[in-house]
Short mmCIF file of C-alpha atoms in Angstrom, two decimals:
data_model
loop_
_atom_site.label_atom_id
_atom_site.label_comp_id
_atom_site.label_asym_id
_atom_site.label_seq_id
_atom_site.Cartn_x
_atom_site.Cartn_y
_atom_site.Cartn_z
CA UNK E 30 68.50 109.88 64.58
CA UNK E 31 71.94 108.27 65.09
CA UNK E 32 73.47 111.58 66.15
CA UNK E 33 70.64 112.31 68.56
CA UNK E 34 70.96 108.90 70.23
CA UNK E 35 74.76 109.28 70.40
CA UNK E 36 74.43 112.73 72.08
CA UNK E 37 71.87 111.37 74.56
CA UNK E 38 73.96 108.28 75.39
CA UNK E 39 77.11 110.40 75.87
CA UNK E 40 75.26 112.78 78.17
CA UNK E 41 73.99 109.83 80.24
CA UNK E 42 77.42 108.17 80.35
CA UNK E 43 79.26 111.36 81.29
CA UNK E 44 76.64 112.12 83.99
CA UNK E 45 77.09 108.61 85.34
CA UNK E 46 80.88 108.92 85.36
CA UNK E 47 80.69 112.33 87.10
CA UNK E 48 78.37 110.91 89.77
CA UNK E 49 80.66 107.94 90.24
CA UNK E 50 83.72 110.17 90.61
CA UNK E 51 81.99 112.25 93.27
CA UNK E 52 80.91 109.16 95.22
CA UNK E 53 84.32 107.50 94.82
CA UNK E 54 86.15 110.56 96.14
CA UNK E 55 83.90 110.83 99.15
CA UNK E 56 84.16 107.12 100.05
CA UNK E 57 87.93 106.92 99.65
CA UNK E 58 90.10 107.56 102.68
CA UNK E 59 92.41 110.61 102.88
CA UNK E 60 95.37 108.54 101.69
CA UNK E 61 93.61 107.43 98.51
CA UNK E 62 91.65 110.56 97.58
CA UNK E 63 94.61 112.29 96.00
CA UNK E 64 95.23 109.30 93.69
CA UNK E 65 91.79 109.24 92.10
CA UNK E 66 92.10 111.78 89.30
CA UNK E 67 95.81 111.27 88.47
CA UNK E 68 95.49 107.51 88.13
CA UNK E 69 92.27 107.84 86.14
CA UNK E 70 94.01 110.29 83.78
CA UNK E 71 96.95 107.89 83.45
CA UNK E 72 94.63 104.99 82.53
CA UNK E 73 92.70 107.12 80.01
CA UNK E 74 95.93 108.46 78.45
CA UNK E 75 97.27 104.93 78.04
CA UNK E 76 94.01 103.86 76.43
CA UNK E 77 94.20 106.61 73.83
CA UNK E 78 97.46 105.16 72.45
CA UNK E 79 97.32 102.52 69.77
CA UNK E 80 97.33 98.95 71.12
CA UNK E 81 98.04 97.26 67.81
CA UNK E 82 96.07 95.28 65.30
CA UNK E 83 93.82 93.58 67.83
CA UNK E 84 92.29 96.86 68.87
CA UNK E 85 91.86 98.00 65.29
CA UNK E 86 90.30 94.64 64.40
CA UNK E 87 87.76 94.86 67.24
CA UNK E 88 86.84 98.45 66.33
CA UNK E 89 86.50 97.61 62.61
CA UNK E 90 84.17 94.68 63.15
CA UNK E 91 82.37 96.54 65.91
CA UNK E 92 81.47 99.17 63.31
CA UNK E 93 80.11 96.45 61.03
CA UNK E 94 78.03 95.09 63.88
CA UNK E 95 76.61 98.53 64.69
CA UNK E 96 75.77 98.96 61.01
CA UNK E 97 73.90 95.66 61.08
CA UNK E 98 71.93 96.90 64.06
CA UNK E 99 70.86 100.12 62.35
CA UNK E 100 69.75 98.13 59.29
CA UNK E 101 67.48 95.94 61.47
CA UNK E 102 66.96 97.44 64.96
CA UNK E 103 64.18 94.94 65.66
CA UNK E 104 66.66 92.04 65.37
CA UNK E 105 68.95 93.45 68.08
CA UNK E 106 68.59 90.43 70.38
CA UNK E 107 69.20 87.95 67.59
CA UNK E 108 72.29 90.01 66.56
CA UNK E 109 73.59 89.90 70.16
CA UNK E 110 73.06 86.15 70.40
CA UNK E 111 74.48 85.34 66.99
CA UNK E 112 78.10 84.50 66.06
CA UNK E 113 78.16 85.52 62.44
CA UNK E 114 79.25 89.04 61.40
CA UNK E 115 78.85 90.67 58.06
CA UNK E 116 81.23 93.29 56.73
CA UNK E 117 82.63 94.25 53.39
CA UNK E 118 83.32 90.66 52.31
CA UNK E 119 82.48 87.07 53.26
CA UNK E 120 80.71 86.54 56.59
CA UNK E 121 83.00 86.32 59.60
CA UNK E 122 82.14 83.18 61.59
CA UNK E 123 83.27 82.70 65.18
CA UNK E 124 82.36 80.05 67.73
CA UNK E 125 79.78 81.01 70.29
CA UNK E 126 82.18 81.44 73.28
CA UNK E 127 84.82 83.37 71.39
CA UNK E 128 86.14 86.27 73.49
CA UNK E 129 87.01 88.05 70.28
CA UNK E 130 83.35 87.92 69.25
CA UNK E 131 82.35 89.19 72.69
CA UNK E 132 84.60 92.21 72.71
CA UNK E 133 83.43 93.06 69.18
CA UNK E 134 79.84 93.04 70.54
CA UNK E 135 80.85 95.29 73.47
CA UNK E 136 82.57 97.71 71.04
CA UNK E 137 79.51 97.54 68.77
CA UNK E 138 77.28 98.68 71.63
CA UNK E 139 79.64 101.46 72.60
CA UNK E 140 79.67 102.63 68.99
CA UNK E 141 76.05 103.77 69.52
CA UNK E 142 77.56 106.49 71.70
CA UNK E 143 81.01 106.92 70.16
CA UNK E 144 79.88 106.71 66.50
CA UNK E 145 82.92 104.52 65.86
CA UNK E 146 85.46 106.94 67.35
CA UNK E 147 88.57 105.01 68.54
CA UNK E 148 89.33 107.60 71.18
CA UNK E 149 85.87 107.80 72.68
CA UNK E 150 85.41 104.02 72.75
CA UNK E 151 88.83 103.67 74.34
CA UNK E 152 87.97 106.26 77.01
CA UNK E 153 84.77 104.52 78.05
CA UNK E 154 86.46 101.11 78.22
CA UNK E 155 89.42 102.53 80.18
CA UNK E 156 87.14 104.31 82.63
CA UNK E 157 85.12 101.13 83.13
CA UNK E 158 88.24 99.10 83.90
CA UNK E 159 89.51 101.82 86.22
CA UNK E 160 86.24 101.80 88.16
CA UNK E 161 86.64 98.11 88.89
CA UNK E 162 90.26 98.55 89.99
CA UNK E 163 89.48 101.60 92.12
CA UNK E 164 86.60 99.82 93.81
CA UNK E 165 88.92 96.93 94.75
CA UNK E 166 91.72 99.20 96.04
CA UNK E 167 89.28 101.18 98.20
CA UNK E 168 87.49 98.04 99.42
CA UNK E 169 90.76 96.39 100.45
CA UNK E 170 91.89 99.57 102.22
CA UNK E 171 88.62 99.76 104.20
CA UNK E 172 88.48 96.06 105.11
CA UNK E 173 92.18 95.73 106.04
CA UNK E 174 93.25 99.14 107.48
CA UNK E 175 96.34 97.54 109.07
CA UNK E 176 97.61 96.39 105.67
CA UNK E 177 99.42 98.59 103.17
CA UNK E 178 97.00 100.76 101.21
CA UNK E 179 99.82 101.86 98.93
CA UNK E 180 100.26 98.30 97.70
CA UNK E 181 96.88 98.42 95.93
CA UNK E 182 97.65 101.80 94.36
CA UNK E 183 100.95 100.55 92.94
CA UNK E 184 99.65 97.14 91.87
CA UNK E 185 96.30 98.04 90.26
CA UNK E 186 96.70 101.74 89.38
CA UNK E 187 100.36 102.56 88.71
CA UNK E 188 102.24 99.46 87.57
CA UNK E 189 103.27 100.35 83.93
CA UNK E 190 102.46 97.12 82.12
CA UNK E 191 99.09 96.77 83.82
CA UNK E 192 98.17 100.36 83.08
CA UNK E 193 99.19 99.92 79.47
CA UNK E 194 97.50 96.65 78.66
CA UNK E 195 94.41 97.05 80.84
CA UNK E 196 93.29 100.22 79.06
CA UNK E 197 91.76 101.04 75.73
CA UNK E 198 90.23 98.53 73.33
CA UNK E 199 91.81 95.37 74.68
CA UNK E 200 90.44 92.19 76.20
CA UNK E 201 92.64 92.74 79.23
CA UNK E 202 90.78 95.98 79.98
CA UNK E 203 87.55 94.13 80.55
CA UNK E 204 89.18 91.07 82.17
CA UNK E 205 90.99 93.03 84.86
CA UNK E 206 88.14 95.48 85.46
CA UNK E 207 85.50 92.79 85.85
CA UNK E 208 87.79 90.53 87.97
CA UNK E 209 88.75 93.37 90.27
CA UNK E 210 85.12 94.49 90.80
CA UNK E 211 83.97 90.89 91.32
CA UNK E 212 86.68 90.31 93.91
CA UNK E 213 85.81 93.57 95.66
CA UNK E 214 82.21 92.44 96.10
CA UNK E 215 83.31 89.00 97.34
CA UNK E 216 85.75 90.54 99.79
CA UNK E 217 83.03 92.83 101.07
CA UNK E 218 80.68 89.88 101.51
CA UNK E 219 83.28 87.79 103.33
CA UNK E 220 84.95 90.41 105.55
CA UNK E 221 82.56 93.38 105.52
CA UNK E 222 79.19 94.18 107.09
CA UNK E 223 76.14 92.14 106.14
CA UNK E 224 73.58 94.25 104.13
CA UNK E 225 70.60 95.01 106.31
CA UNK E 226 67.91 95.37 103.61
CA UNK E 227 66.72 92.74 101.22
CA UNK E 228 67.19 95.10 98.33
CA UNK E 229 70.86 95.62 99.21
CA UNK E 230 71.43 91.84 99.31
CA UNK E 231 69.60 91.37 96.00
CA UNK E 232 71.66 94.16 94.39
CA UNK E 233 74.89 92.51 95.58
CA UNK E 234 73.86 89.16 94.13
CA UNK E 235 72.85 90.76 90.81
CA UNK E 236 76.20 92.52 90.52
CA UNK E 237 78.07 89.34 91.45
CA UNK E 238 76.22 87.39 88.76
CA UNK E 239 76.76 90.08 86.06
CA UNK E 240 80.47 90.50 86.83
CA UNK E 241 81.11 86.75 87.01
CA UNK E 242 79.35 86.30 83.67
CA UNK E 243 81.34 89.14 82.10
CA UNK E 244 84.61 87.75 83.43
CA UNK E 245 83.85 84.23 82.14
CA UNK E 246 82.83 85.54 78.73
CA UNK E 247 85.91 87.64 78.34
CA UNK E 248 88.51 85.01 79.08
CA UNK E 249 87.24 81.58 80.18
CA UNK E 250 90.55 80.08 81.23
CA UNK E 251 91.38 83.15 83.34
CA UNK E 252 88.01 83.15 85.05
CA UNK E 253 88.09 79.55 86.24
CA UNK E 254 91.09 79.99 88.62
CA UNK E 255 89.69 83.23 90.03
CA UNK E 256 86.21 81.89 90.60
CA UNK E 257 87.62 78.68 92.08
CA UNK E 258 89.95 80.57 94.45
CA UNK E 259 87.18 82.93 95.54
CA UNK E 260 84.83 79.99 96.24
CA UNK E 261 87.60 78.29 98.24
CA UNK E 262 88.09 81.52 100.22
CA UNK E 263 84.37 81.78 101.04
CA UNK E 264 84.19 78.14 102.09
CA UNK E 265 87.33 78.29 104.20
CA UNK E 266 86.24 81.49 105.98
CA UNK E 267 82.78 80.06 106.73
CA UNK E 268 84.40 76.89 108.13
CA UNK E 269 86.67 78.95 110.37
CA UNK E 270 83.75 81.01 111.70
CA UNK E 271 81.74 77.92 112.48
CA UNK E 272 84.64 76.36 114.31
CA UNK E 273 85.12 73.53 111.83
CA UNK E 274 88.65 74.63 110.97
CA UNK E 275 91.54 75.60 113.19
CA UNK E 276 93.35 78.91 112.74
CA UNK E 277 96.82 78.89 111.21
CA UNK E 278 98.45 78.78 107.82
CA UNK E 279 98.72 75.01 107.48
CA UNK E 280 95.11 74.07 108.25
CA UNK E 281 93.86 76.88 106.03
CA UNK E 282 96.14 75.85 103.19
CA UNK E 283 94.99 72.25 103.34
CA UNK E 284 91.36 73.28 103.45
CA UNK E 285 91.88 75.65 100.56
CA UNK E 286 93.43 72.93 98.40
CA UNK E 287 90.71 70.45 99.34
CA UNK E 288 88.07 73.02 98.45
CA UNK E 289 89.60 73.73 95.06
CA UNK E 290 89.95 70.03 94.28
CA UNK E 291 86.34 69.38 95.29
CA UNK E 292 85.11 72.36 93.27
CA UNK E 293 87.12 71.22 90.25
CA UNK E 294 85.75 67.68 90.52
CA UNK E 295 82.18 68.89 90.67
CA UNK E 296 82.78 71.33 87.76
CA UNK E 297 84.21 68.53 85.58
CA UNK E 298 81.32 66.24 86.52
CA UNK E 299 78.48 68.62 85.76
CA UNK E 300 79.99 71.35 83.58
CA UNK E 301 80.03 69.43 80.39
CA UNK E 302 82.54 69.85 77.53
CA UNK E 303 83.86 73.37 78.45
CA UNK E 304 85.43 71.99 81.66
CA UNK E 305 86.25 68.45 80.51
CA UNK E 306 89.85 67.26 80.58
CA UNK E 307 89.82 66.65 76.85
CA UNK E 308 88.59 70.13 76.01
CA UNK E 309 90.98 71.95 78.36
CA UNK E 310 94.06 70.01 77.25
CA UNK E 311 93.15 70.38 73.55
CA UNK E 312 92.66 74.16 73.90
CA UNK E 313 95.97 74.58 75.73
CA UNK E 314 97.76 72.43 73.18
CA UNK E 315 96.27 74.24 70.19
CA UNK E 316 97.24 77.63 71.65
CA UNK E 317 100.78 76.36 72.37
CA UNK E 318 101.25 74.97 68.84
CA UNK E 319 99.84 78.13 67.23
CA UNK E 320 102.07 80.31 69.44
CA UNK E 321 105.16 78.38 68.39
CA UNK E 322 104.29 78.65 64.72
CA UNK E 323 103.95 82.45 64.98
CA UNK E 324 107.12 82.99 67.08
CA UNK E 325 109.81 82.03 64.59
CA UNK E 326 112.79 84.35 64.91
CA UNK E 327 111.56 85.83 68.20
CA UNK E 328 112.14 84.91 71.82
CA UNK E 329 109.68 82.27 72.90
CA UNK E 330 109.13 79.39 75.34
CA UNK E 331 109.71 75.77 74.33
CA UNK E 332 108.59 72.64 76.18
CA UNK E 333 110.41 70.01 74.17
CA UNK E 334 108.49 66.93 75.30
CA UNK E 335 105.07 68.51 75.95
CA UNK E 336 102.15 66.39 74.83
CA UNK E 337 98.36 67.11 74.76
CA UNK E 338 97.72 64.97 77.86
CA UNK E 339 96.89 65.86 81.43
CA UNK E 340 99.98 64.12 82.86
CA UNK E 341 102.34 65.86 80.42
CA UNK E 342 100.90 69.30 81.03
CA UNK E 343 100.92 68.76 84.80
CA UNK E 344 104.63 67.89 84.71
CA UNK E 345 105.42 71.14 82.86
CA UNK E 346 103.01 73.25 84.91
CA UNK E 347 105.55 74.46 87.59
CA UNK E 348 108.11 75.41 84.90
CA UNK E 349 105.40 77.24 82.88
CA UNK E 350 104.33 79.20 85.98
CA UNK E 351 107.89 80.20 86.73
CA UNK E 352 108.65 81.26 83.17
CA UNK E 353 105.53 83.39 83.09
CA UNK E 354 107.00 85.47 85.89
CA UNK E 355 110.67 85.68 84.77
CA UNK E 356 110.81 85.60 80.95
CA UNK E 357 112.12 87.29 78.92
CA UNK E 358 115.46 87.56 80.59
CA UNK E 359 117.24 90.93 80.35
CA UNK E 360 119.45 90.66 77.27
CA UNK E 361 117.40 87.93 75.60
CA UNK E 362 116.50 90.42 72.89
CA UNK E 363 117.80 93.91 72.01
CA UNK E 364 114.31 95.13 71.04
CA UNK E 365 113.28 97.98 73.35
CA UNK E 366 110.01 96.26 74.46
CA UNK E 367 111.84 93.11 75.49
CA UNK E 368 114.49 95.16 77.36
CA UNK E 369 111.63 96.97 79.18
CA UNK E 370 109.98 93.71 80.13
CA UNK E 371 113.33 92.28 81.20
CA UNK E 372 113.81 95.20 83.62
CA UNK E 373 110.31 94.68 84.92
CA UNK E 374 111.10 91.02 85.53
CA UNK E 375 114.24 91.92 87.50
CA UNK E 376 112.12 94.13 89.76
CA UNK E 377 109.48 91.38 90.05
CA UNK E 378 112.05 88.71 91.00
CA UNK E 379 113.56 91.11 93.54
CA UNK E 380 110.17 91.56 95.18
CA UNK E 381 109.63 87.81 95.20
CA UNK E 382 112.96 87.26 96.97
CA UNK E 383 112.36 90.04 99.48
CA UNK E 384 108.87 88.70 100.23
CA UNK E 385 110.28 85.18 100.74
CA UNK E 386 112.82 86.56 103.19
CA UNK E 387 110.06 88.46 105.02
CA UNK E 388 107.98 85.27 105.31
CA UNK E 389 110.93 83.29 106.65
CA UNK E 390 111.53 85.99 109.23
CA UNK E 391 107.89 85.84 110.30
CA UNK E 392 106.92 89.25 108.85
CA UNK E 393 104.57 88.36 105.96
CA UNK E 394 102.21 91.26 106.48
CA UNK E 395 98.87 91.90 108.07
CA UNK E 396 96.37 90.06 105.88
CA UNK E 397 94.18 87.06 106.76
CA UNK E 398 95.95 83.77 105.84
CA UNK E 399 92.91 82.55 103.90
CA UNK E 400 92.93 85.59 101.66
CA UNK E 401 96.71 85.43 101.01
CA UNK E 402 96.50 81.73 100.18
CA UNK E 403 93.49 82.14 97.93
CA UNK E 404 95.15 84.85 95.85
CA UNK E 405 98.44 82.96 95.76
CA UNK E 406 96.60 79.91 94.52
CA UNK E 407 94.94 82.04 91.83
CA UNK E 408 98.26 83.53 90.75
CA UNK E 409 99.99 80.17 90.54
CA UNK E 410 97.17 78.54 88.56
CA UNK E 411 96.88 81.41 86.16
CA UNK E 412 100.65 81.71 85.72
CA UNK E 413 100.79 78.06 84.80
CA UNK E 414 97.94 78.28 82.33
CA UNK E 415 99.44 81.31 80.66
CA UNK E 416 102.89 79.79 80.47
CA UNK E 417 101.61 76.53 78.96
CA UNK E 418 99.40 78.12 76.34
CA UNK E 419 101.43 81.19 75.37
CA UNK E 420 104.98 80.49 74.15
CA UNK E 421 105.23 83.88 72.41
CA UNK E 422 106.82 86.21 74.99
CA UNK E 423 105.16 89.35 73.62
CA UNK E 424 101.69 87.85 73.95
CA UNK E 425 102.63 86.31 77.30
CA UNK E 426 103.55 89.78 78.64
CA UNK E 427 100.17 91.12 77.56
CA UNK E 428 98.27 88.23 79.16
CA UNK E 429 100.40 88.51 82.30
CA UNK E 430 99.25 92.10 82.83
CA UNK E 431 96.03 90.68 84.28
CA UNK E 432 97.91 88.47 86.71
CA UNK E 433 100.55 90.93 88.00
CA UNK E 434 98.36 93.23 90.03
CA UNK E 435 97.19 90.41 92.34
CA UNK E 436 100.71 89.07 92.84
CA UNK E 437 102.19 92.57 93.35
CA UNK E 438 99.55 93.44 95.91
CA UNK E 439 100.67 90.42 97.96
CA UNK E 440 104.40 91.05 97.43
CA UNK E 441 104.06 94.65 98.67
CA UNK E 442 102.42 93.71 101.98
CA UNK E 443 105.53 92.88 104.11
CA UNK E 444 106.80 95.61 106.44
CA UNK E 445 109.86 96.43 104.33
CA UNK E 446 107.65 97.27 101.30
CA UNK E 447 105.24 99.26 103.43
CA UNK E 448 108.09 101.41 104.75
CA UNK E 449 109.40 101.95 101.26
CA UNK E 450 105.94 103.00 99.99
CA UNK E 451 105.61 105.41 102.93
CA UNK E 452 108.89 107.06 102.00
CA UNK E 453 107.57 107.44 98.50
CA UNK E 454 104.36 108.90 100.02
CA UNK E 455 102.23 106.14 98.49
CA UNK E 456 99.56 104.96 100.91
CA UNK E 457 99.83 104.56 104.66
#
C-alpha cells in the first residue's frame, strides 16, 4: 500500500513539474528561457549535497512523523495540529509555532512520496523553492521591461550562497521560495493587469493567503518585515494613483515609513503576544545569548552593552544591520568557508559602493521609487533582526541567504551593472 501510494504521488508530482516547466518556458521572454533548465539543475544539484545536521534532523523526525501517520491514518489532522513527536525514545515536544516542527511536518508529508529518501525529498523541496524564485524573476521582467532582467537571474538563481542555502532540506528553501512567490503575486496585483473574472481574483487571493501563511509559519521574524513592506507598498501605490501623494522619492519615503509605523502599531495593538514588545525583545535576546554560548572559539558578533530592552536593541540596530552585510571580514578566519564568505562580502560591499555612486550621479535605475524603497526597507529591517539575534557568523551567513537576493536585485539595477551583465550575456 505504501509503495503504491508513493508511486502514484511521484507520478502526480512529476506530471505537475513537467506541466509547470512547459508553461514557465512559454511564458518567459527570450532572454530568460535559456536560463530555466540550467538554473533549475543548479538548484537541484545543490540540494542533493548534505546541508549538515539540521537537514538530517528534519529528515529523521519526518520519518517518525510519517510512521505515526501510517499507524493511525484516521488521526492525520490531529497529528498535523499537534506539537509532540514520537520516535525511538522519549517524546519530542516543541512549541506550537516552532519552525523546526513545521519543516518536520512538511518533510513528513513528502515522505509519503519519497519513502524517506533524502535525495528525493531534497529534489522536491529544491524544485518548489525554484518555482517561487522563477515566478518572481519572470514577473519582474514582464512588469518592468526597462529594468535589468539579468539582475533577477543573478540575485535569485545564480548567487552561490543563495543557491546553496535555499535548496534541499533547509528552512531557507521554504522561506525564500514562499517569499518570492508571495512578492510576485503582490507585484502583479500592484503593477499588473486586473484579473477580469471572479475566479481569477479568488484564485489570486487564495494563493496570497496560502503563501503568506507558509512564510509566517516558516520564519516568523523574517515574515513580519516582508509583509509590512509589501503592505506599505500597496498603500503608497494606491495613494499615488488616487492623487493623495505627490510623486518623488521624498514623499514616497515618508509615506512608506508612516505606513510601516501605522501597521506596526496596529499589529502590536491587536496581534497579541507574538507581536508584543516583550515577546519580540525576549526572543531576540534569547537567540543572541544562545548564539554567544555556542560560538566560543569561532568568529562571532558581540554587542557589549546590549540589554533585553527596546531602547537598547534599537541603539544597536544600525550596527547589527551593517555587520550582517559585511562580516566576516576577509582574514578573520583561515577556515575555507569563512574565506569564501569574506570574498562574497568584498563583492557585496563593492556593489553597495557602486550603487551609492550611481544614486548620487542620478542614475539609480528604472524601477518605481515605491518598490525600491519598500524592498530597501525590508532589507534593512531584516538585516538588523538577523544581526541582533545571530552572533554566530556561520549561522548568520545561512540566514542572510534569504536576504541577499532582494538586496542584490536592487544593487544590480543601475546602468553600470546592467552594462556589465549584458557583456556577460545575462539578461537584457
